XYZ file of C-alpha atoms in Angstrom:
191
model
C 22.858 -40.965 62.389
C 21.363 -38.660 64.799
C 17.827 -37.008 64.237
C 19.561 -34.344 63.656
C 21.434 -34.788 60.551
C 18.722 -36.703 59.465
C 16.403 -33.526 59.057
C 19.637 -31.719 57.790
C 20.246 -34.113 54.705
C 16.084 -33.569 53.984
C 16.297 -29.957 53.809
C 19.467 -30.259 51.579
C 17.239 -32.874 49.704
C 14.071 -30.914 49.641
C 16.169 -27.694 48.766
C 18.273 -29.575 46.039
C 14.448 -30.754 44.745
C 13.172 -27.295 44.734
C 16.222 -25.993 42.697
C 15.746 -28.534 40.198
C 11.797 -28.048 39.916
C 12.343 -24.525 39.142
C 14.983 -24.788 36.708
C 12.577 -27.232 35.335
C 9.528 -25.023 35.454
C 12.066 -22.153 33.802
C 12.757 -24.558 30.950
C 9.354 -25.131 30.245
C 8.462 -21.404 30.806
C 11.125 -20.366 27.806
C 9.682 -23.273 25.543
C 6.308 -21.956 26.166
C 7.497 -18.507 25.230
C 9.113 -19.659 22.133
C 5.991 -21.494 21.100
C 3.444 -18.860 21.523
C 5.862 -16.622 19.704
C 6.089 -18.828 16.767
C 2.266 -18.726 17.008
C 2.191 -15.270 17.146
C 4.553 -14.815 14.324
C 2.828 -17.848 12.240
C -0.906 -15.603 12.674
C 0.291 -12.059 11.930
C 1.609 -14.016 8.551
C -1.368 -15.685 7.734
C -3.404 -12.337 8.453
C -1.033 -10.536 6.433
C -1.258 -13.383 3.706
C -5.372 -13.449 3.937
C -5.332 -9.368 3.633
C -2.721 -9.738 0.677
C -4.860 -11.768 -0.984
C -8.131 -9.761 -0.434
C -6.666 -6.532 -1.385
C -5.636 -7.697 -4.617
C -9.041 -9.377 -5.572
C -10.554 -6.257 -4.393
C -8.317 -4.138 -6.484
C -8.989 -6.183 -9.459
C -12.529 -5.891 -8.942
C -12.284 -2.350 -9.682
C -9.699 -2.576 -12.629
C -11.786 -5.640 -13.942
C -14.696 -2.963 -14.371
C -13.254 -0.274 -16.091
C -16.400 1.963 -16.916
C -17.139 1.716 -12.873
C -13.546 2.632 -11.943
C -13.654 5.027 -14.476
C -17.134 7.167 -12.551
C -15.178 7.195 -9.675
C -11.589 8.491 -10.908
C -13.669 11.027 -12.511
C -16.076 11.857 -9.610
C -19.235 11.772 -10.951
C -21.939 12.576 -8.936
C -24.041 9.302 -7.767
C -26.895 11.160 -9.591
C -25.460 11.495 -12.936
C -25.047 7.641 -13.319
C -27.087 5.124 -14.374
C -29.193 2.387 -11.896
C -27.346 -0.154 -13.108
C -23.726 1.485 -12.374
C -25.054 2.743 -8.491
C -25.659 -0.713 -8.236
C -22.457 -1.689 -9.417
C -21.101 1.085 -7.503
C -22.570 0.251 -4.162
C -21.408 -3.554 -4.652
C -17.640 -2.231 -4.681
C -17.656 -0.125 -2.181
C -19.760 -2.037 0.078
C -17.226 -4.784 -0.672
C -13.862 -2.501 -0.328
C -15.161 -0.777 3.002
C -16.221 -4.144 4.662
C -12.350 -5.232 4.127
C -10.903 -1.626 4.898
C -12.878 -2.601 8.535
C -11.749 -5.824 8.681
C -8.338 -4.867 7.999
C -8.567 -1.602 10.175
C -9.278 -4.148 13.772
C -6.818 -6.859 12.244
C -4.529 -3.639 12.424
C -5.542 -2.524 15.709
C -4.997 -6.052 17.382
C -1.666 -6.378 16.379
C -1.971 -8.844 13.596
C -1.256 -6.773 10.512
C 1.782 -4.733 10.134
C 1.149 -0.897 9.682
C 3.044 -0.237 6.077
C 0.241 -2.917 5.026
C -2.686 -1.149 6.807
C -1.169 2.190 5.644
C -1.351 0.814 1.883
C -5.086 -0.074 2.173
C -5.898 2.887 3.491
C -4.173 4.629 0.942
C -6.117 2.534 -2.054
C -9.876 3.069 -0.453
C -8.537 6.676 0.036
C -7.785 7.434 -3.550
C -11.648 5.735 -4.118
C -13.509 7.415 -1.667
C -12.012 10.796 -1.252
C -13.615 11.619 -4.703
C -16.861 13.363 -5.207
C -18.871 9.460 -6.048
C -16.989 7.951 -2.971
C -17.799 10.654 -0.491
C -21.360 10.271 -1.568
C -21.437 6.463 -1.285
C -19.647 7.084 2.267
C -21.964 9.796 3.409
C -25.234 7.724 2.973
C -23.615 4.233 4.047
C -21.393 5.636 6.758
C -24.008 4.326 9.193
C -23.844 0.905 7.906
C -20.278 0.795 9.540
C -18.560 0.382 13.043
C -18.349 3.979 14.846
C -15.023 3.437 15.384
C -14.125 2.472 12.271
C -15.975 4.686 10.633
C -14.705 7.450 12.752
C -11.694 6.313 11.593
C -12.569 6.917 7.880
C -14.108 10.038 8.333
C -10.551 11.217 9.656
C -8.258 9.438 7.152
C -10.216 11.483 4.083
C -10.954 14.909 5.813
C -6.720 14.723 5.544
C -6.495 13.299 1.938
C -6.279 15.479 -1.070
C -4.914 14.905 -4.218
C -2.213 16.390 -6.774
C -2.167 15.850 -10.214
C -5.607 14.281 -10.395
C -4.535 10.735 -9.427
C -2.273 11.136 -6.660
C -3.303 10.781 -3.122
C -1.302 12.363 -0.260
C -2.397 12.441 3.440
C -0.511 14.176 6.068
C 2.491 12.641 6.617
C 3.729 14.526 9.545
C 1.092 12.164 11.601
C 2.332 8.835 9.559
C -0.238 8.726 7.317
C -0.070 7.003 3.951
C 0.844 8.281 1.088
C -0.109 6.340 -2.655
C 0.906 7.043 -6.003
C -1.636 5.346 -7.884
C 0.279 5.239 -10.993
C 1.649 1.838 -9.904
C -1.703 0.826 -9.557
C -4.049 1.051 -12.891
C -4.072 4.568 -13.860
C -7.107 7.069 -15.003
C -5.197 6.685 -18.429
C -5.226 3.045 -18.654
C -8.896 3.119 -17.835
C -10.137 4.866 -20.033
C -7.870 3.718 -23.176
């Protein structure tokens, strides 16, 4: 064997090695993939899960009040209401907005699906849009991100509602829309 083919067989070697290392380095690159997917896919469902579950305490915080949910289905001014119930009140809301933020940048990062964001949206809509709510909002607003609150101060200047308990927002820019009745109802309340 001639120098020669000697430095011929290690380039075939050496290229043969370099193959393999990146098939190699491709294997590993798709398992990595699938893993961080599966990651990815295992968080968005544990946000989603951890929202779930917050949204329906939250909700039955209001229903489990009935004479509180009932100021603010019937938009009573923050004035005609008692110390005790603006207290109440402010508890609620301060609770329900604090989640509507959390849930707004768990939205905006990816981890929680829109048609879930839409639906919370839609809930603290039908609250706050209301004469108490927009008074609660106006004087706490500040208490908020900018950008979230932005946020809110856009989502209800485009809510309205028909037939006293429904909320609608403009759903030409994919808004949510809520029917409350499948939630507790001004009737139920008050009966």
């Amino acid at each position: 064997m001639n120098l020669e083919a000697i430095y011929f067989i290690s380039q075939v070697v050496a290229a043969v090695a370099l193959v393999g290392s990146l098939v190699f380095v491709g294997i590993q690159i798709r398992e990595a993939r699938k893993q961080a997917e599966h990651a990815e896919r295992t968080a968005k469902a544990q946000v989603f899960q951890q929202i779930t579950d917050a949204y329906r305490l939250e909700a039955t915080k209001w229903t489990s009040q009935p004479d509180i949910y009932r100021i603010v289905l019937e938009g009573r001014p923050l004035d005609a209401v008692t110390q005790e119930e603006r207290t109440r009140l402010a508890g609620l809301f301060f609770s329900s907005m604090h989640l509507a933020q959390n849930i707004y940048f768990q939205h905006k990062s990816g981890l929680l699906p829109d048609r879930a964001y839409r639906s919370y949206i839609a809930f603290l809509a039908s609250l706050c849009s209301r004469q108490t709510g927009k008074a609660w909002w106006e004087s706490r607003r500040p208490f908020f991100d900018d950008e979230f609150a932005g946020m809110i101060d856009e989502e209800f200047s485009k809510a309205h509602f028909l037939g006293g308990d429904r909320y609608h927002a403009d759903e030409n820019q994919g808004h949510a829309s809520h029917d409350s009745q499948a939630s507790t109802s001004k009737e139920e309340v008050t009966s």
